[in-house]
Short mmCIF file of C-alpha atoms and ligand atoms in Angstrom, two decimals:
data_model
loop_
_atom_site.label_atom_id
_atom_site.label_comp_id
_atom_site.label_asym_id
_atom_site.label_seq_id
_atom_site.Cartn_x
_atom_site.Cartn_y
_atom_site.Cartn_z
CA UNK P 10 19.91 -36.00 43.22
CA UNK P 11 17.00 -38.43 42.98
CA UNK P 12 16.69 -41.13 40.30
CA UNK P 13 13.73 -39.32 38.88
CA UNK P 14 15.56 -36.01 38.41
CA UNK P 15 18.43 -37.79 36.67
CA UNK P 16 16.01 -39.56 34.36
CA UNK P 17 14.31 -36.29 33.53
CA UNK P 18 17.64 -34.72 32.75
CA UNK P 19 18.54 -37.61 30.48
CA UNK P 20 15.26 -37.20 28.67
CA UNK P 21 15.92 -33.52 28.18
CA UNK P 22 19.42 -34.19 26.87
CA UNK P 23 18.01 -36.80 24.51
CA UNK P 24 15.49 -34.29 23.24
CA UNK P 25 18.32 -31.82 22.64
CA UNK P 26 20.35 -34.36 20.67
CA UNK P 27 17.31 -35.41 18.69
CA UNK P 28 16.77 -31.76 17.96
CA UNK P 29 20.31 -31.42 16.64
CA UNK P 30 19.75 -34.46 14.42
CA UNK P 31 16.54 -32.93 13.14
CA UNK P 32 18.51 -30.05 11.68
CA UNK P 33 20.32 -32.39 9.34
CA UNK P 34 17.20 -32.24 7.16
CA UNK P 35 16.18 -28.74 8.08
CA UNK P 36 17.59 -27.12 4.96
CA UNK P 37 20.41 -24.66 4.52
CA UNK P 38 18.77 -21.46 5.72
CA UNK P 39 18.62 -22.63 9.32
CA UNK P 40 21.42 -23.00 11.84
CA UNK P 41 21.16 -24.32 15.38
CA UNK P 42 21.15 -21.50 17.92
CA UNK P 43 23.45 -22.31 20.84
CA UNK P 44 21.94 -23.04 24.24
CA UNK P 45 25.12 -22.60 26.32
CA UNK P 46 24.83 -26.08 27.80
CA UNK P 47 21.67 -24.87 29.50
CA UNK P 48 19.89 -28.19 30.08
CA UNK P 49 16.43 -26.66 30.32
CA UNK P 50 16.89 -24.78 27.07
CA UNK P 51 18.01 -27.87 25.13
CA UNK P 52 14.38 -28.78 24.58
CA UNK P 53 14.11 -25.52 22.62
CA UNK P 54 16.47 -26.91 20.01
CA UNK P 55 14.14 -29.85 19.65
CA UNK P 56 11.17 -27.56 19.04
CA UNK P 57 13.19 -25.46 16.64
CA UNK P 58 14.48 -28.42 14.65
CA UNK P 59 11.04 -29.98 14.53
CA UNK P 60 9.46 -26.80 13.20
CA UNK P 61 12.19 -26.04 10.71
CA UNK P 62 12.66 -29.67 9.67
CA UNK P 63 9.11 -30.92 9.40
CA UNK P 64 6.84 -27.93 8.92
CA UNK P 65 6.65 -25.77 5.84
CA UNK P 66 8.67 -22.59 6.02
CA UNK P 67 5.76 -20.84 4.35
CA UNK P 68 2.98 -22.18 6.56
CA UNK P 69 0.70 -19.39 7.69
CA UNK P 70 -0.60 -18.54 11.15
CA UNK P 71 -4.42 -18.55 11.20
CA UNK P 72 -6.10 -15.29 10.22
CA UNK P 73 -9.47 -14.08 11.47
CA UNK P 74 -12.31 -11.86 10.34
CA UNK P 75 -13.01 -8.32 11.58
CA UNK P 76 -15.92 -9.58 13.68
CA UNK P 77 -13.51 -11.76 15.69
CA UNK P 78 -11.33 -8.84 16.87
CA UNK P 79 -11.20 -8.72 20.69
CA UNK P 80 -10.13 -6.25 23.32
CA UNK P 81 -6.34 -6.22 23.63
CA UNK P 82 -4.52 -5.58 26.91
CA UNK P 83 -1.26 -3.62 26.79
CA UNK P 84 1.45 -5.46 28.68
CA UNK P 85 5.15 -5.18 29.39
CA UNK P 86 6.61 -1.80 28.54
CA UNK P 87 3.64 0.51 27.91
CA UNK P 88 5.12 3.97 27.35
CA UNK P 89 8.86 4.69 27.03
CA UNK P 90 8.00 8.44 26.94
CA UNK P 91 6.85 8.31 30.56
CA UNK P 92 9.63 9.47 32.88
CA UNK P 93 8.08 7.58 35.76
CA UNK P 94 8.27 4.23 34.04
CA UNK P 95 11.01 1.61 34.17
CA UNK P 96 11.12 1.63 30.35
CA UNK P 97 11.71 5.40 30.06
CA UNK P 98 13.90 6.44 27.13
CA UNK P 99 15.03 10.03 26.61
CA UNK P 100 15.39 9.43 22.88
CA UNK P 101 11.92 7.92 22.60
CA UNK P 102 10.38 10.75 24.64
CA UNK P 103 11.83 13.29 22.19
CA UNK P 104 10.51 11.42 19.14
CA UNK P 105 7.13 11.00 20.84
CA UNK P 106 6.81 14.72 21.55
CA UNK P 107 7.41 15.39 17.83
CA UNK P 108 4.68 12.91 16.77
CA UNK P 109 7.48 10.59 15.55
CA UNK P 110 8.26 12.87 12.57
CA UNK P 111 11.97 12.43 13.27
CA UNK P 112 11.70 8.70 13.80
CA UNK P 113 13.97 6.60 11.57
CA UNK P 114 14.12 2.83 11.43
CA UNK P 115 17.79 1.91 11.09
CA UNK P 116 18.85 -1.08 9.00
CA UNK P 117 22.38 -2.20 9.72
CA UNK P 118 24.70 -5.20 9.34
CA UNK P 119 24.96 -7.50 6.33
CA UNK P 120 23.15 -5.42 3.74
CA UNK P 121 24.41 -3.64 0.66
CA UNK P 122 22.56 -0.46 1.56
CA UNK P 123 22.60 0.49 5.22
CA UNK P 124 19.62 2.75 5.38
CA UNK P 125 17.21 4.68 7.53
CA UNK P 126 13.48 4.76 6.84
CA UNK P 127 11.02 7.39 8.04
CA UNK P 128 7.49 6.28 8.89
CA UNK P 129 6.31 8.00 5.72
CA UNK P 130 8.74 5.94 3.63
CA UNK P 131 7.64 2.73 5.34
CA UNK P 132 3.98 3.57 4.70
CA UNK P 133 4.70 4.20 1.03
CA UNK P 134 6.02 0.67 0.58
CA UNK P 135 3.55 -2.18 -0.18
CA UNK P 136 1.30 -2.61 2.86
CA UNK P 137 -0.06 -5.80 4.37
CA UNK P 138 -3.02 -6.12 6.72
CA UNK P 139 -3.64 -9.23 8.79
CA UNK P 140 -5.96 -10.19 11.63
CA UNK P 141 -4.18 -12.60 13.94
CA UNK P 142 -4.23 -14.00 17.45
CA UNK P 143 -1.52 -12.83 19.82
CA UNK P 144 -0.66 -15.46 22.43
CA UNK P 145 1.19 -14.30 25.54
CA UNK P 146 3.34 -16.61 27.66
CA UNK P 147 1.32 -15.42 30.67
CA UNK P 148 -1.73 -17.29 29.42
CA UNK P 149 -3.94 -14.76 27.66
CA UNK P 150 -4.60 -14.29 23.98
CA UNK P 151 -6.24 -11.55 21.91
CA UNK P 152 -7.11 -10.91 18.28
CA UNK P 153 -6.25 -7.69 16.43
CA UNK P 154 -5.74 -6.34 12.96
CA UNK P 155 -2.22 -5.19 12.12
CA UNK P 156 -1.13 -3.11 9.14
CA UNK P 157 2.40 -2.43 7.99
CA UNK P 158 5.20 -3.31 5.64
CA UNK P 159 6.56 -6.84 5.41
CA UNK P 160 10.02 -7.10 6.93
CA UNK P 161 11.06 -8.93 3.77
CA UNK P 162 10.17 -5.90 1.65
CA UNK P 163 12.40 -3.68 3.80
CA UNK P 164 15.22 -6.23 3.71
CA UNK P 165 14.93 -6.66 -0.06
CA UNK P 166 15.14 -2.89 -0.50
CA UNK P 167 18.40 -2.90 1.46
CA UNK P 168 19.76 -5.99 -0.39
CA UNK P 169 20.65 -8.59 2.20
CA UNK P 170 23.96 -10.42 1.69
CA UNK P 171 23.55 -14.12 0.86
CA UNK P 172 25.38 -15.29 4.01
CA UNK P 173 22.79 -13.64 6.29
CA UNK P 174 21.33 -16.08 8.81
CA UNK P 175 19.61 -13.97 11.46
CA UNK P 176 18.19 -10.56 12.12
CA UNK P 177 18.45 -8.78 15.43
CA UNK P 178 15.79 -6.29 16.46
CA UNK P 179 16.45 -3.55 19.03
CA UNK P 180 13.84 -1.40 20.75
CA UNK P 181 13.70 1.90 22.61
CA UNK P 182 12.90 0.19 25.91
CA UNK P 183 16.10 -1.86 25.74
CA UNK P 184 14.64 -5.23 24.94
CA UNK P 185 16.11 -6.99 21.94
CA UNK P 186 15.65 -10.30 20.21
CA UNK P 187 16.80 -12.22 17.17
CA UNK P 188 15.06 -14.32 14.52
CA UNK P 189 16.18 -16.70 11.80
CA UNK P 190 15.78 -15.76 8.15
CA UNK P 191 12.78 -18.09 7.79
CA UNK P 192 10.77 -15.96 10.21
CA UNK P 193 12.36 -12.69 9.03
CA UNK P 194 11.29 -13.34 5.44
CA UNK P 195 7.94 -14.94 6.30
CA UNK P 196 4.99 -13.17 4.59
CA UNK P 197 3.21 -12.54 7.93
CA UNK P 198 6.26 -10.97 9.57
CA UNK P 199 5.47 -7.29 9.37
CA UNK P 200 6.56 -3.98 10.84
CA UNK P 201 3.19 -2.61 11.89
CA UNK P 202 2.35 1.10 11.97
CA UNK P 203 -1.39 0.50 12.25
CA UNK P 204 -3.71 -1.46 14.52
CA UNK P 205 -7.43 -2.17 14.06
CA UNK P 206 -7.69 0.34 11.22
CA UNK P 207 -6.15 3.27 13.14
CA UNK P 208 -2.66 4.41 14.11
CA UNK P 209 -0.69 2.03 16.28
CA UNK P 210 -1.19 3.26 19.87
CA UNK P 211 1.86 3.94 22.05
CA UNK P 212 0.83 1.23 24.51
CA UNK P 213 0.98 -1.30 21.67
CA UNK P 214 4.40 -0.22 20.42
CA UNK P 215 4.17 3.00 18.37
CA UNK P 216 5.56 4.07 16.08
CA UNK P 217 6.67 0.65 14.83
CA UNK P 218 5.97 -2.80 16.15
CA UNK P 219 7.17 -6.13 14.88
CA UNK P 220 4.62 -8.91 14.33
CA UNK P 221 6.04 -12.44 14.14
CA UNK P 222 2.80 -14.36 13.91
CA UNK P 223 4.11 -17.91 14.13
CA UNK P 224 5.85 -17.39 17.46
CA UNK P 225 4.75 -16.58 20.97
CA UNK P 226 3.76 -13.01 21.90
CA UNK P 227 7.01 -11.82 23.43
CA UNK P 228 8.76 -12.21 20.06
CA UNK P 229 6.55 -9.43 18.66
CA UNK P 230 8.67 -6.54 19.88
CA UNK P 231 7.17 -3.09 20.37
CA UNK P 232 8.96 0.29 19.95
CA UNK P 233 11.35 -1.02 17.28
CA UNK P 234 14.37 1.23 16.68
CA UNK P 235 16.87 -0.82 14.72
CA UNK P 236 17.26 -4.02 12.70
CA UNK P 237 20.65 -5.64 12.16
CA UNK P 238 21.26 -8.43 9.65
CA UNK P 239 23.72 -11.01 10.98
CA UNK P 240 25.69 -14.07 9.98
CA UNK P 241 26.21 -15.39 13.51
CA UNK P 242 23.55 -16.09 16.10
CA UNK P 243 23.17 -13.25 18.62
CA UNK P 244 21.44 -13.90 21.95
CA UNK P 245 21.26 -10.11 22.57
CA UNK P 246 22.93 -10.56 25.97
CA UNK P 247 21.00 -9.34 28.99
CA UNK P 248 18.48 -7.61 26.69
CA UNK P 249 17.47 -10.89 25.06
CA UNK P 250 15.31 -13.83 26.04
CA UNK P 251 17.82 -16.64 26.56
CA UNK P 252 19.91 -15.12 29.33
CA UNK P 253 16.79 -14.15 31.24
CA UNK P 254 15.55 -17.75 31.08
CA UNK P 255 13.09 -17.60 28.19
CA UNK P 256 13.19 -19.65 25.02
CA UNK P 257 14.67 -18.05 21.91
CA UNK P 258 12.36 -19.98 19.62
CA UNK P 259 8.73 -20.52 20.53
CA UNK P 260 6.97 -21.57 17.36
CA UNK P 261 3.26 -22.26 17.36
N1 LIG S 13 9.69 -3.55 23.36
C1 LIG S 13 8.89 -4.43 23.98
N2 LIG S 13 8.22 -5.32 23.24
C2 LIG S 13 7.41 -6.22 23.84
C3 LIG S 13 7.27 -6.27 25.24
C4 LIG S 13 7.98 -5.30 26.00
O1 LIG S 13 7.89 -5.24 27.24
N3 LIG S 13 8.78 -4.39 25.33
N4 LIG S 13 6.45 -7.22 25.83
C5 LIG S 13 6.16 -8.41 25.01
C6 LIG S 13 5.09 -9.25 25.55
S1 LIG S 13 5.48 -10.31 26.81
C7 LIG S 13 3.85 -9.25 24.99
S2 LIG S 13 2.64 -10.32 25.50
C8 LIG S 13 3.48 -8.26 23.96
C9 LIG S 13 2.38 -7.39 24.48
O2 LIG S 13 1.94 -6.54 23.48
P1 LIG S 13 0.76 -5.55 23.81
O3 LIG S 13 1.22 -4.61 24.87
O4 LIG S 13 0.44 -4.89 22.53
O5 LIG S 13 -0.36 -6.40 24.34
O6 LIG S 13 4.55 -7.45 23.55
C10 LIG S 13 5.81 -8.03 23.58
N5 LIG S 13 6.74 -7.09 23.05
MO1 LIG S 14 3.74 -11.70 26.89
#
């Protein structure tokens, strides 16, 4: 291995250690997610510690006006009801053919009330509308208006146990991810049922799509089926970002 590579590695390790140190002042609601000794991912801990240690937990992502809304490409999984697609889900196809009347969002894990919510129930809870910029790791960005219930409202309804540290979100197309409680309870973290004043289109994640506005686009999971409140960090295995080489935390 060349001198230069070794130096780079050392720098990355240093960043990781600095990151760990940063958490000492990051407050009690955060815990360092493990990086499995993955050298490249150690820098993520640095980013995470920096954001959680130095930036306000309540800082808001910028919001825009209606006139700034742009066209919005649909990427990744686009229709889990389509038998021909990689993301096909029998369960989703059934719900889709019934206009999602039988859809239920499941809330599981460390809550007093493990509950299911129909779309109607979610729409009857306090609604939030926000116009934000979605930034994809592939290099494009787009602005849209999202309407839905704050995740914190749903979690409060279910009474989260005090030792909760993370939430895991599962989807019908078998991608999953997890988030710390700071992002889960953030006022702009919503479960959207509407987009640009209309119903959320299938291509953009109907019937329910997570919006986590202070992180990169792939954290805003489409086709949400279940939310689990956890004490321990969960990388979501092969369905999650870390094991496929992506960062778990990408704050902006
Ligand atoms: N369930 C699910 N959520 C997902 C994806 C996906 O493939 N499946 N792709 C992610 C990525 S990489 C991006 S950029 C956005 C794309 O959202 P859009 O299709 O509404 O543009 O959704 C994210 N959420
Ligand atoms: Mo993306």
